[in-house]
Short mmCIF file of C-alpha atoms in Angstrom, two decimals:
data_model
loop_
_atom_site.label_atom_id
_atom_site.label_comp_id
_atom_site.label_asym_id
_atom_site.label_seq_id
_atom_site.Cartn_x
_atom_site.Cartn_y
_atom_site.Cartn_z
CA MET L 1 32.74 -23.70 82.41
CA SER L 2 29.83 -21.40 81.82
CA ASP L 3 32.11 -18.54 82.85
CA THR L 4 34.56 -19.10 80.02
CA ALA L 5 31.76 -19.52 77.51
CA PHE L 6 30.40 -16.17 78.58
CA ALA L 7 33.81 -14.52 78.41
CA SER L 8 34.45 -15.79 74.91
CA ARG L 9 31.27 -14.12 73.73
CA LEU L 10 32.26 -10.76 75.21
CA PRO L 11 34.36 -9.19 72.42
CA THR L 12 31.63 -9.42 69.77
CA ALA L 13 29.04 -8.14 72.22
CA LEU L 14 30.96 -4.92 72.91
CA ALA L 15 28.89 -2.91 70.45
CA ALA L 16 25.41 -3.84 69.35
CA THR L 17 26.13 -2.58 65.82
CA ALA L 18 29.36 -4.56 65.34
CA GLU L 19 28.92 -7.30 62.74
CA PRO L 20 30.55 -10.72 63.11
CA ALA L 21 34.05 -10.89 61.66
CA TRP L 22 33.06 -12.99 58.64
CA VAL L 23 30.41 -10.44 57.60
CA ARG L 24 32.92 -7.64 57.81
CA ARG L 25 35.47 -9.59 55.80
CA LEU L 26 32.88 -10.48 53.19
CA LEU L 27 31.79 -6.86 52.79
CA ILE L 28 35.35 -5.59 52.47
CA LEU L 29 36.32 -8.30 49.99
CA THR L 30 33.21 -7.77 47.86
CA THR L 31 33.85 -4.03 47.66
CA LEU L 32 37.54 -4.48 46.87
CA GLY L 33 36.74 -7.18 44.28
CA LEU L 34 34.18 -5.03 42.50
CA LEU L 35 36.47 -1.97 42.59
CA GLY L 36 39.29 -4.04 41.15
CA LEU L 37 37.13 -5.51 38.39
CA LEU L 38 35.20 -2.35 37.49
CA VAL L 39 37.69 0.45 38.15
CA LEU L 40 41.29 -0.62 38.60
CA ALA L 41 41.53 -3.32 35.92
CA PRO L 42 40.14 -1.17 33.07
CA LEU L 43 42.30 1.77 34.13
CA ALA L 44 45.39 -0.42 34.18
CA ALA L 45 44.41 -1.91 30.81
CA VAL L 46 44.16 1.54 29.22
CA PHE L 47 47.62 2.53 30.40
CA ALA L 48 49.10 -0.86 29.45
CA GLU L 49 47.55 -0.78 25.97
CA SER L 50 48.77 2.75 25.26
CA LEU L 51 52.33 1.80 26.25
CA ARG L 52 52.37 -1.56 24.46
CA ASN L 53 54.52 -0.31 21.61
CA GLY L 54 56.69 1.86 23.81
CA ILE L 55 56.27 5.25 25.39
CA ALA L 56 57.86 7.07 22.45
CA LEU L 57 55.14 5.96 20.07
CA ALA L 58 52.43 6.87 22.59
CA VAL L 59 53.80 10.37 23.07
CA ALA L 60 54.29 10.80 19.33
CA SER L 61 50.65 9.91 18.71
CA LEU L 62 49.62 12.74 21.02
CA GLY L 63 51.94 15.20 19.26
CA ASN L 64 50.18 15.54 15.94
CA ARG L 65 48.18 18.62 15.11
CA ASP L 66 44.69 17.14 15.47
CA ALA L 67 45.49 15.49 18.79
CA LEU L 68 46.94 18.71 20.20
CA ALA L 69 43.87 20.62 19.00
CA ALA L 70 41.61 18.13 20.80
CA ILE L 71 43.59 18.47 24.03
CA ARG L 72 43.54 22.25 23.78
CA LEU L 73 39.78 22.30 23.07
CA THR L 74 39.03 20.03 26.03
CA LEU L 75 41.04 22.25 28.38
CA ILE L 76 39.35 25.41 27.05
CA VAL L 77 35.87 23.90 27.44
CA ALA L 78 36.63 22.88 31.04
CA ALA L 79 38.24 26.24 31.83
CA VAL L 80 35.13 28.10 30.66
CA SER L 81 32.32 25.82 31.82
CA VAL L 82 33.64 24.85 35.26
CA PRO L 83 33.93 28.41 36.70
CA MET L 84 30.57 29.36 35.20
CA ASN L 85 28.95 26.30 36.73
CA ALA L 86 30.67 26.95 40.06
CA ALA L 87 29.14 30.44 40.15
CA ALA L 88 25.75 29.17 38.96
CA GLY L 89 25.88 26.31 41.47
CA ILE L 90 26.60 28.67 44.37
CA ALA L 91 23.73 30.92 43.26
CA ALA L 92 21.31 27.99 42.97
CA ALA L 93 22.33 26.49 46.32
CA TRP L 94 22.00 29.91 47.94
CA ALA L 95 18.53 30.44 46.50
CA ILE L 96 17.43 27.02 47.70
CA THR L 97 18.92 26.96 51.19
CA LYS L 98 18.96 30.54 52.42
CA PHE L 99 15.41 31.72 51.96
CA ASP L 100 11.90 30.48 51.25
CA TRP L 101 10.07 31.20 48.07
CA ARG L 102 7.48 29.68 45.80
CA GLY L 103 8.82 27.33 43.17
CA LYS L 104 11.77 26.19 45.24
CA ALA L 105 10.78 22.53 44.86
CA LEU L 106 10.58 23.01 41.09
CA LEU L 107 14.11 24.46 41.03
CA ILE L 108 15.47 21.46 42.95
CA THR L 109 13.88 19.14 40.38
CA LEU L 110 15.24 21.21 37.50
CA ILE L 111 18.77 21.08 38.90
CA ASP L 112 18.59 17.28 38.80
CA LEU L 113 17.25 17.21 35.25
CA PRO L 114 20.66 16.86 33.55
CA PHE L 115 21.25 13.69 35.58
CA SER L 116 18.09 12.06 34.26
CA VAL L 117 18.05 13.28 30.65
CA SER L 118 20.21 11.31 28.23
CA PRO L 119 23.16 13.47 27.09
CA VAL L 120 22.35 12.72 23.44
CA VAL L 121 18.86 14.14 23.92
CA ALA L 122 20.35 17.22 25.58
CA GLY L 123 22.70 17.65 22.61
CA LEU L 124 19.81 17.39 20.16
CA CYS L 125 17.87 20.00 22.12
CA PHE L 126 20.73 22.47 21.71
CA VAL L 127 20.92 21.70 17.97
CA LEU L 128 17.17 22.34 17.67
CA LEU L 129 17.43 25.55 19.66
CA PHE L 130 20.61 27.04 18.19
CA GLY L 131 21.08 25.16 14.86
CA ALA L 132 21.32 27.12 11.62
CA ASN L 133 17.67 26.23 10.83
CA SER L 134 16.33 27.57 14.11
CA LEU L 135 15.16 31.14 14.70
CA ILE L 136 17.88 32.10 17.18
CA GLY L 137 20.60 30.00 15.55
CA GLY L 138 19.83 31.33 12.06
CA TRP L 139 20.11 34.92 13.25
CA LEU L 140 23.35 34.21 15.14
CA VAL L 141 24.92 32.39 12.18
CA ALA L 142 23.94 35.26 9.87
CA HIS L 143 25.76 37.64 12.20
CA GLY L 144 28.86 35.45 12.34
CA TYR L 145 28.31 33.79 15.72
CA PRO L 146 27.62 30.11 15.10
CA ILE L 147 26.71 28.17 18.25
CA VAL L 148 26.24 24.62 17.01
CA PHE L 149 29.27 22.86 15.48
CA ALA L 150 31.44 25.48 17.25
CA LEU L 151 32.97 26.21 20.64
CA PRO L 152 29.91 27.98 22.19
CA GLY L 153 27.71 24.95 21.54
CA ILE L 154 30.24 22.58 23.09
CA VAL L 155 30.52 24.82 26.16
CA LEU L 156 26.72 25.08 26.46
CA ALA L 157 26.25 21.32 26.19
CA THR L 158 29.02 20.71 28.74
CA MET L 159 27.53 23.24 31.14
CA PHE L 160 24.13 21.58 30.83
CA ILE L 161 25.54 18.15 31.62
CA THR L 162 27.71 19.32 34.54
CA PHE L 163 25.29 21.84 36.06
CA PRO L 164 24.13 19.64 39.01
CA PHE L 165 27.57 18.79 40.42
CA VAL L 166 28.39 21.98 42.34
CA ALA L 167 24.83 22.72 43.48
CA ARG L 168 24.30 19.11 44.58
CA GLU L 169 27.42 19.20 46.75
CA LEU L 170 26.57 22.58 48.27
CA ILE L 171 22.87 22.20 49.09
CA PRO L 172 23.21 19.66 51.96
CA VAL L 173 26.16 21.52 53.50
CA MET L 174 24.46 24.90 53.33
CA THR L 175 21.20 23.46 54.69
CA GLU L 176 23.00 21.95 57.64
CA GLN L 177 24.89 25.15 58.42
CA GLY L 178 21.78 27.31 58.43
CA ARG L 179 21.79 31.09 58.51
CA ALA L 180 22.97 31.85 62.05
CA GLU L 181 26.65 32.53 61.30
CA GLU L 182 25.72 34.78 58.40
CA GLU L 183 23.21 36.67 60.51
CA ALA L 184 25.90 37.07 63.16
CA ALA L 185 28.24 38.60 60.58
CA LEU L 186 25.54 41.10 59.57
CA THR L 187 24.79 42.13 63.16
CA LEU L 188 28.54 42.75 63.59
CA GLY L 189 28.34 45.28 60.76
CA ALA L 190 29.55 43.24 57.78
CA SER L 191 28.10 44.03 54.36
CA GLY L 192 26.41 41.23 52.44
CA TRP L 193 29.44 40.83 50.20
CA ARG L 194 31.86 40.73 53.12
CA MET L 195 29.65 38.19 54.87
CA PHE L 196 29.75 36.00 51.76
CA LEU L 197 33.54 36.20 51.42
CA THR L 198 34.47 35.82 55.09
CA VAL L 199 31.77 33.49 56.43
CA THR L 200 29.77 31.70 53.71
CA LEU L 201 32.62 30.86 51.36
CA PRO L 202 35.06 29.53 53.99
CA ASN L 203 32.28 27.35 55.42
CA ILE L 204 31.44 25.76 52.08
CA ARG L 205 34.94 25.64 50.60
CA TRP L 206 35.46 21.87 50.89
CA ALA L 207 32.08 21.03 49.41
CA LEU L 208 32.70 23.63 46.71
CA LEU L 209 36.13 22.19 45.92
CA TYR L 210 34.73 18.68 45.70
CA GLY L 211 31.87 19.83 43.47
CA VAL L 212 34.26 21.72 41.22
CA LEU L 213 36.56 18.69 40.88
CA LEU L 214 33.66 16.38 39.99
CA CYS L 215 32.33 18.99 37.60
CA ASN L 216 35.76 19.34 35.99
CA ALA L 217 36.22 15.59 35.58
CA ARG L 218 32.84 15.26 33.90
CA ALA L 219 33.36 18.40 31.77
CA MET L 220 36.57 16.95 30.31
CA GLY L 221 35.03 13.53 29.83
CA GLU L 222 31.59 14.38 28.44
CA PHE L 223 30.89 12.51 25.22
CA GLY L 224 27.21 12.18 24.26
CA ALA L 225 25.96 15.75 24.26
CA VAL L 226 29.20 17.13 22.87
CA ALA L 227 29.22 14.50 20.09
CA VAL L 228 25.87 15.85 18.84
CA VAL L 229 26.54 19.61 19.05
CA SER L 230 30.17 19.54 17.94
CA GLY L 231 29.61 18.00 14.51
CA LYS L 232 32.93 16.18 15.04
CA ILE L 233 35.00 18.40 12.77
CA ARG L 234 38.50 16.95 13.10
CA GLY L 235 41.02 19.40 14.48
CA LYS L 236 38.32 22.03 15.10
CA THR L 237 35.44 20.76 17.24
CA THR L 238 36.71 17.40 18.44
CA THR L 239 37.31 17.20 22.17
CA MET L 240 39.43 14.43 23.67
CA PRO L 241 36.60 11.89 24.23
CA ILE L 242 35.35 12.40 20.66
CA MET L 243 38.85 12.17 19.27
CA ILE L 244 39.33 8.89 21.15
CA GLU L 245 36.20 7.41 19.58
CA MET L 246 37.21 8.56 16.09
CA LEU L 247 40.71 7.11 16.42
CA TYR L 248 39.34 3.87 17.79
CA ASN L 249 36.87 3.54 14.91
CA GLU L 250 39.79 4.03 12.51
CA TYR L 251 41.68 1.13 14.16
CA LEU L 252 44.40 3.53 15.35
CA SER L 253 44.50 1.82 18.70
CA VAL L 254 47.83 3.16 20.00
CA ALA L 255 46.69 6.73 19.34
CA ALA L 256 43.23 6.02 20.78
CA PHE L 257 44.56 4.41 23.94
CA SER L 258 47.26 7.04 24.41
CA MET L 259 44.64 9.78 24.31
CA ALA L 260 42.43 7.72 26.64
CA ALA L 261 45.31 7.27 29.07
CA LEU L 262 45.96 11.02 29.04
CA LEU L 263 42.29 11.76 29.74
CA ALA L 264 42.31 9.25 32.60
CA ALA L 265 45.53 10.80 33.92
CA LEU L 266 43.90 14.25 33.95
CA ALA L 267 41.12 12.83 36.11
CA LEU L 268 43.65 11.20 38.42
CA VAL L 269 45.50 14.51 38.76
CA THR L 270 42.36 16.24 40.01
CA LEU L 271 41.73 13.46 42.51
CA THR L 272 45.33 13.62 43.73
CA LEU L 273 45.01 17.38 44.07
CA LYS L 274 41.96 16.94 46.28
CA SER L 275 43.68 14.38 48.51
CA ALA L 276 46.76 16.59 48.78
CA LEU L 277 44.66 19.56 49.87
CA GLU L 278 42.77 17.44 52.40
CA TRP L 279 46.07 16.20 53.81
CA ARG L 280 47.59 19.68 53.89
CA TYR L 281 44.60 21.16 55.76
CA ALA L 282 43.77 18.12 57.88
CA ASP L 283 44.01 20.00 61.20
CA GLN L 284 41.82 22.81 59.91
CA LEU L 285 39.24 20.29 58.73
CA ALA L 286 39.27 18.59 62.10
CA ALA L 287 38.81 21.89 63.91
CA THR L 288 35.89 23.09 61.83
CA HIS L 289 34.01 19.82 61.42
CA ARG L 290 33.02 18.11 64.58
CA HIS L 291 30.89 15.37 63.12
CA MET U 1 19.59 53.67 75.04
CA HIS U 2 15.84 53.84 75.48
CA ILE U 3 13.90 51.45 73.22
CA GLN U 4 10.27 52.09 72.33
CA ILE U 5 8.24 49.40 70.60
CA ASP U 6 5.15 50.97 69.11
CA GLU U 7 2.29 48.72 67.91
CA ILE U 8 4.63 46.21 66.25
CA ALA U 9 2.95 43.36 64.33
CA LYS U 10 4.56 40.62 62.29
CA HIS U 11 2.94 38.18 59.87
CA PHE U 12 4.60 35.23 58.20
CA GLY U 13 2.27 34.68 55.27
CA PRO U 14 -1.21 34.14 56.71
CA THR U 15 -0.04 33.43 60.28
CA ALA U 16 0.46 36.24 62.77
CA ALA U 17 3.63 35.79 64.85
CA LEU U 18 3.04 39.06 66.67
CA HIS U 19 -0.23 40.87 67.20
CA PRO U 20 0.36 44.56 67.65
CA VAL U 21 2.51 44.84 70.79
CA SER U 22 3.86 47.93 72.52
CA LEU U 23 6.63 48.11 75.06
CA SER U 24 8.90 50.74 76.52
CA ILE U 25 12.35 49.61 77.62
CA PRO U 26 14.10 52.14 79.87
CA SER U 27 17.70 53.00 79.12
CA GLY U 28 20.13 50.69 80.90
CA ALA U 29 17.50 48.15 81.94
CA LEU U 30 17.91 44.38 81.86
CA ILE U 31 14.71 42.95 80.41
CA ALA U 32 13.51 39.36 79.94
CA LEU U 33 11.06 38.35 77.25
CA LEU U 34 9.50 35.28 78.85
CA GLY U 35 7.15 32.81 77.19
CA PRO U 36 6.72 29.34 75.73
CA SER U 37 7.90 28.53 72.21
CA GLY U 38 5.71 30.17 69.59
CA SER U 39 4.90 33.10 71.85
CA GLY U 40 6.61 35.58 69.51
CA LYS U 41 9.43 36.51 71.88
CA THR U 42 12.25 35.61 69.50
CA THR U 43 10.49 37.36 66.62
CA LEU U 44 10.29 40.52 68.71
CA LEU U 45 14.01 40.28 69.57
CA ARG U 46 14.93 39.77 65.90
CA ILE U 47 12.85 42.80 64.94
CA LEU U 48 14.79 44.89 67.48
CA GLY U 49 18.07 43.65 66.00
CA GLY U 50 17.00 44.32 62.41
CA LEU U 51 17.05 40.64 61.40
CA GLU U 52 13.29 40.73 60.69
CA PHE U 53 11.17 43.66 59.67
CA PRO U 54 7.71 44.26 61.17
CA THR U 55 4.58 44.08 59.03
CA SER U 56 3.37 47.22 60.78
CA GLY U 57 4.34 49.45 63.68
CA ARG U 58 7.50 51.34 64.64
CA VAL U 59 10.66 50.89 66.68
CA LEU U 60 12.17 54.00 68.29
CA PHE U 61 15.70 54.25 69.66
CA ASP U 62 16.05 57.24 72.01
CA GLY U 63 12.93 58.72 70.42
CA GLN U 64 14.31 58.41 66.85
CA ASP U 65 12.43 56.21 64.37
CA ALA U 66 14.67 53.19 63.79
CA THR U 67 12.16 50.96 61.96
CA GLY U 68 13.89 51.30 58.60
CA LEU U 69 17.47 50.97 59.84
CA THR U 70 19.36 48.01 58.36
CA VAL U 71 20.80 45.34 60.60
CA GLN U 72 24.26 46.88 60.25
CA GLU U 73 23.00 50.35 61.14
CA ARG U 74 21.26 49.10 64.30
CA ARG U 75 24.57 48.34 66.03
CA ALA U 76 22.91 45.76 68.25
CA GLY U 77 25.15 43.27 70.01
CA PHE U 78 23.33 40.03 69.22
CA VAL U 79 24.02 36.72 70.97
CA PHE U 80 22.44 33.84 69.06
CA GLN U 81 20.80 30.78 70.55
CA SER U 82 23.59 28.37 69.64
CA TYR U 83 26.07 31.28 69.60
CA ALA U 84 26.78 31.12 65.84
CA LEU U 85 30.52 31.52 66.36
CA PHE U 86 32.45 31.49 63.09
CA ARG U 87 33.72 27.93 63.18
CA HIS U 88 36.63 28.48 60.80
CA MET U 89 38.08 31.38 62.81
CA THR U 90 39.96 31.44 66.09
CA VAL U 91 38.36 33.01 69.14
CA PHE U 92 40.52 36.08 68.58
CA GLU U 93 39.34 36.45 64.98
CA ASN U 94 35.73 35.91 66.04
CA ILE U 95 35.90 38.78 68.50
CA ALA U 96 37.86 41.01 66.11
CA TYR U 97 35.37 40.39 63.26
CA GLY U 98 33.13 43.38 63.93
CA LEU U 99 36.09 45.74 64.24
CA ARG U 100 37.69 44.51 61.01
CA ALA U 101 34.33 44.85 59.21
CA ARG U 102 34.22 48.60 59.84
CA PRO U 103 34.83 51.02 56.98
CA ARG U 104 38.46 52.09 56.75
CA ARG U 105 37.70 55.51 58.21
CA THR U 106 36.50 54.18 61.55
CA ARG U 107 38.44 50.91 61.64
CA PRO U 108 40.87 50.66 64.57
CA THR U 109 44.53 49.97 63.76
CA GLY U 110 45.97 46.46 64.13
CA PRO U 111 47.52 47.02 67.58
CA GLU U 112 44.33 48.75 68.74
CA ILE U 113 42.19 45.76 67.64
CA ASP U 114 44.66 43.51 69.46
CA ARG U 115 44.32 45.55 72.63
CA ARG U 116 40.52 45.63 72.52
CA VAL U 117 40.17 41.90 71.90
CA HIS U 118 42.44 41.12 74.85
CA LYS U 119 40.48 43.51 77.03
CA LEU U 120 37.27 41.67 76.12
CA LEU U 121 38.89 38.29 76.76
CA ASP U 122 39.80 39.59 80.22
CA LEU U 123 36.24 40.82 80.74
CA ILE U 124 34.82 37.34 80.05
CA GLN U 125 37.58 35.88 82.25
CA LEU U 126 39.06 33.72 79.50
CA PRO U 127 42.32 35.55 78.79
CA ASP U 128 44.20 32.61 77.28
CA ILE U 129 41.84 31.14 74.68
CA GLY U 130 42.39 33.58 71.80
CA ALA U 131 44.16 31.02 69.60
CA ARG U 132 41.57 28.27 69.97
CA TYR U 133 38.79 27.36 67.57
CA PRO U 134 35.13 27.34 68.72
CA ALA U 135 35.00 23.53 68.40
CA GLN U 136 37.67 23.31 71.10
CA LEU U 137 35.63 25.24 73.69
CA SER U 138 33.05 24.12 76.24
CA GLY U 139 29.47 25.33 75.94
CA GLY U 140 29.93 27.93 78.66
CA GLN U 141 33.12 29.25 77.07
CA ARG U 142 31.38 29.54 73.71
CA GLN U 143 28.59 31.58 75.22
CA ARG U 144 31.06 34.00 76.79
CA VAL U 145 33.00 34.33 73.54
CA ALA U 146 29.74 35.10 71.73
CA LEU U 147 29.09 37.79 74.34
CA ALA U 148 32.57 39.26 73.88
CA ARG U 149 32.14 39.27 70.09
CA ALA U 150 28.84 41.14 70.45
CA LEU U 151 30.40 43.67 72.85
CA ALA U 152 33.38 44.29 70.55
CA ILE U 153 31.34 46.46 68.18
CA GLU U 154 30.56 48.87 71.04
CA PRO U 155 26.85 48.14 70.61
CA ARG U 156 24.00 50.47 71.49
CA MET U 157 22.10 47.59 73.07
CA LEU U 158 22.58 43.92 73.86
CA LEU U 159 20.11 41.34 72.53
CA LEU U 160 20.36 37.69 73.61
CA ASP U 161 18.30 34.80 72.26
CA GLU U 162 18.03 32.02 74.89
CA PRO U 163 21.59 32.74 76.04
CA PHE U 164 21.60 29.88 78.56
CA GLY U 165 19.45 27.42 76.64
CA ALA U 166 22.22 25.09 75.52
CA LEU U 167 24.02 24.81 78.87
CA ASP U 168 23.79 22.40 81.77
CA ALA U 169 22.25 23.57 85.03
CA ARG U 170 25.45 24.33 86.95
CA VAL U 171 27.09 26.39 84.20
CA ARG U 172 23.79 28.15 83.64
CA LYS U 173 23.73 29.51 87.21
CA GLU U 174 27.33 30.70 86.90
CA LEU U 175 26.77 32.50 83.62
CA ARG U 176 23.59 34.20 84.82
CA GLN U 177 25.76 35.99 87.33
CA GLY U 178 28.28 36.70 84.56
CA LEU U 179 25.65 38.36 82.37
CA ARG U 180 24.42 40.46 85.28
CA GLU U 181 27.96 41.64 85.97
CA ILE U 182 28.65 42.50 82.35
CA HIS U 183 25.35 44.36 82.13
CA ASP U 184 26.13 46.37 85.25
CA ALA U 185 29.68 47.10 84.05
CA THR U 186 28.64 48.31 80.59
CA GLY U 187 25.29 49.87 81.44
CA LEU U 188 23.87 48.64 78.12
CA THR U 189 20.15 48.27 77.63
CA THR U 190 19.85 44.49 77.51
CA VAL U 191 16.99 42.30 76.28
CA PHE U 192 17.13 38.53 76.59
CA VAL U 193 14.68 35.87 75.50
CA THR U 194 13.98 32.86 77.69
CA HIS U 195 11.37 30.19 78.29
CA ASP U 196 12.73 29.58 81.81
CA GLN U 197 10.79 31.60 84.38
CA ASP U 198 13.43 31.13 87.12
CA GLU U 199 16.02 32.64 84.84
CA ALA U 200 13.78 35.60 83.97
CA MET U 201 12.76 36.24 87.58
CA GLU U 202 16.25 35.98 88.99
CA LEU U 203 18.10 38.02 86.41
CA ALA U 204 15.80 40.68 84.95
CA ASP U 205 14.80 44.12 86.24
CA LEU U 206 11.63 43.86 84.22
CA VAL U 207 9.90 40.73 82.89
CA VAL U 208 7.64 40.75 79.82
CA VAL U 209 5.45 37.63 79.75
CA MET U 210 4.34 36.71 76.22
CA SER U 211 1.96 34.16 74.77
CA MET U 212 0.54 33.59 71.28
CA GLY U 213 2.13 36.76 69.88
CA GLN U 214 0.76 38.98 72.61
CA ILE U 215 2.12 40.57 75.78
CA GLU U 216 0.31 39.14 78.79
CA GLN U 217 1.98 41.18 81.51
CA ILE U 218 4.87 43.58 82.04
CA GLY U 219 6.28 44.03 85.51
CA LYS U 220 9.04 43.58 88.06
CA PRO U 221 9.62 39.92 88.96
CA ALA U 222 8.07 40.39 92.42
CA GLU U 223 4.97 42.05 90.95
CA ILE U 224 4.42 39.26 88.47
CA ARG U 225 4.83 36.63 91.18
CA ALA U 226 2.50 38.46 93.58
CA LYS U 227 -0.15 39.62 91.13
CA PRO U 228 -0.34 37.60 87.93
CA LYS U 229 -2.63 39.52 85.62
CA THR U 230 -4.06 36.65 83.56
CA ASP U 231 -4.71 32.94 83.95
CA PHE U 232 -1.93 32.26 81.48
CA VAL U 233 0.65 34.13 83.58
CA ARG U 234 -0.50 32.42 86.76
CA GLN U 235 -0.18 28.99 85.19
CA PHE U 236 3.09 29.73 83.40
CA ILE U 237 4.98 31.03 86.42
CA SER U 238 3.74 28.26 88.71
CA ALA U 239 4.79 25.58 86.24
#
């Protein structure tokens, strides 16, 4: 009798960290429920709303001149700011993880600043700094290079907002990997540049890719800071998120939701791309990461 | 190659890792730098390899001042403590790395690199592991691959930082013999760092006992056992 009672307790006692089945089920259901409510349902609603009056109307609403200009502007802003932030992120992560210097702690705090400052405030700062009434901005406008209410301002604001993504992904990976492999490359005669290309970069490529994808998603979706610096000039400085808000405020809901669905689709494409790459290089990942 | 260390000191900020130390390493010798952690032995090894630069003093290779030579110019075969194999490359590519990194003028051709890598794989008695990744090797195999990679550049000297530190006792004994054989076969001046006095005494021609950034005693293993110069040496080797 006592034997069977003992035996029935065995399966749950196999691992000290294993929770009872009902706890596990509760955790999984809570997570799935929240994901469904907060992520999947809104996403589905956006696509459903944009297609409510048929796909032809949705596509047509994206085909007008202003909409196309917004799509083009968003892609240009991402294409400029993401590579620049990737390079800046690698440089910052390198400076923080590969050698010791005074002010390192300050740099780490500064990298996080864009996460804690409201995007609207960031936008206003750029207007103050580069607006036509400022010292720098006035001079630049006089020489025909306006920053605010023009492409450079939008790129600057986007770079500010998305600066932390790449560096934040790289710093833990580069800290964990240490300097030994790079030192080994140098003792084997590699130049600093060769060491970077053949040892550092391959070792951080997955973190870098993930950082770049996050950075890209945010760069295309940024609203607050861009809304302030762009001046919302229709067809000229409106990016997709700003265009969506304008259309929505004008009760053009099919156009607004079609644009929103397209923006969401762009984000989904980047996520799919990441999963596809992970699947394609699964064996390589397994071989190089043992934890 | 004869290595002369002449009054080398190293400071990290306000702390002295090495007080001025001097040491002459005869060409072709197998030398152990023996001491507890924090004794400055690894710092001294890294200075020889060009990974750190001394605050003062000189390093001479065959009588030539080598203090200012860059790490690449040193041509030291360096084996790191946890081997530092390139985890995203196969064993073959790891060993070929130094040859491929050479300037075009002196770079061997593809077939020649192939031949040399296979020769080194034979030397470390692991002829069939070229296609594997470091993560798929045992600790002992990794150490031997690291040794082969260091030898591939035809180094002027061999520097090893705790080469047996990460291995279990049985493998450690085996690989000690392996290092001795490779040293005798290549005739390279070899310096290895260890905190294990058995290892130093058994393997080295000459043992340099270090403590607190200073050299306590230099001598043949038998000499150090028979006549420890300082209290520290006596205590350390009887521990």
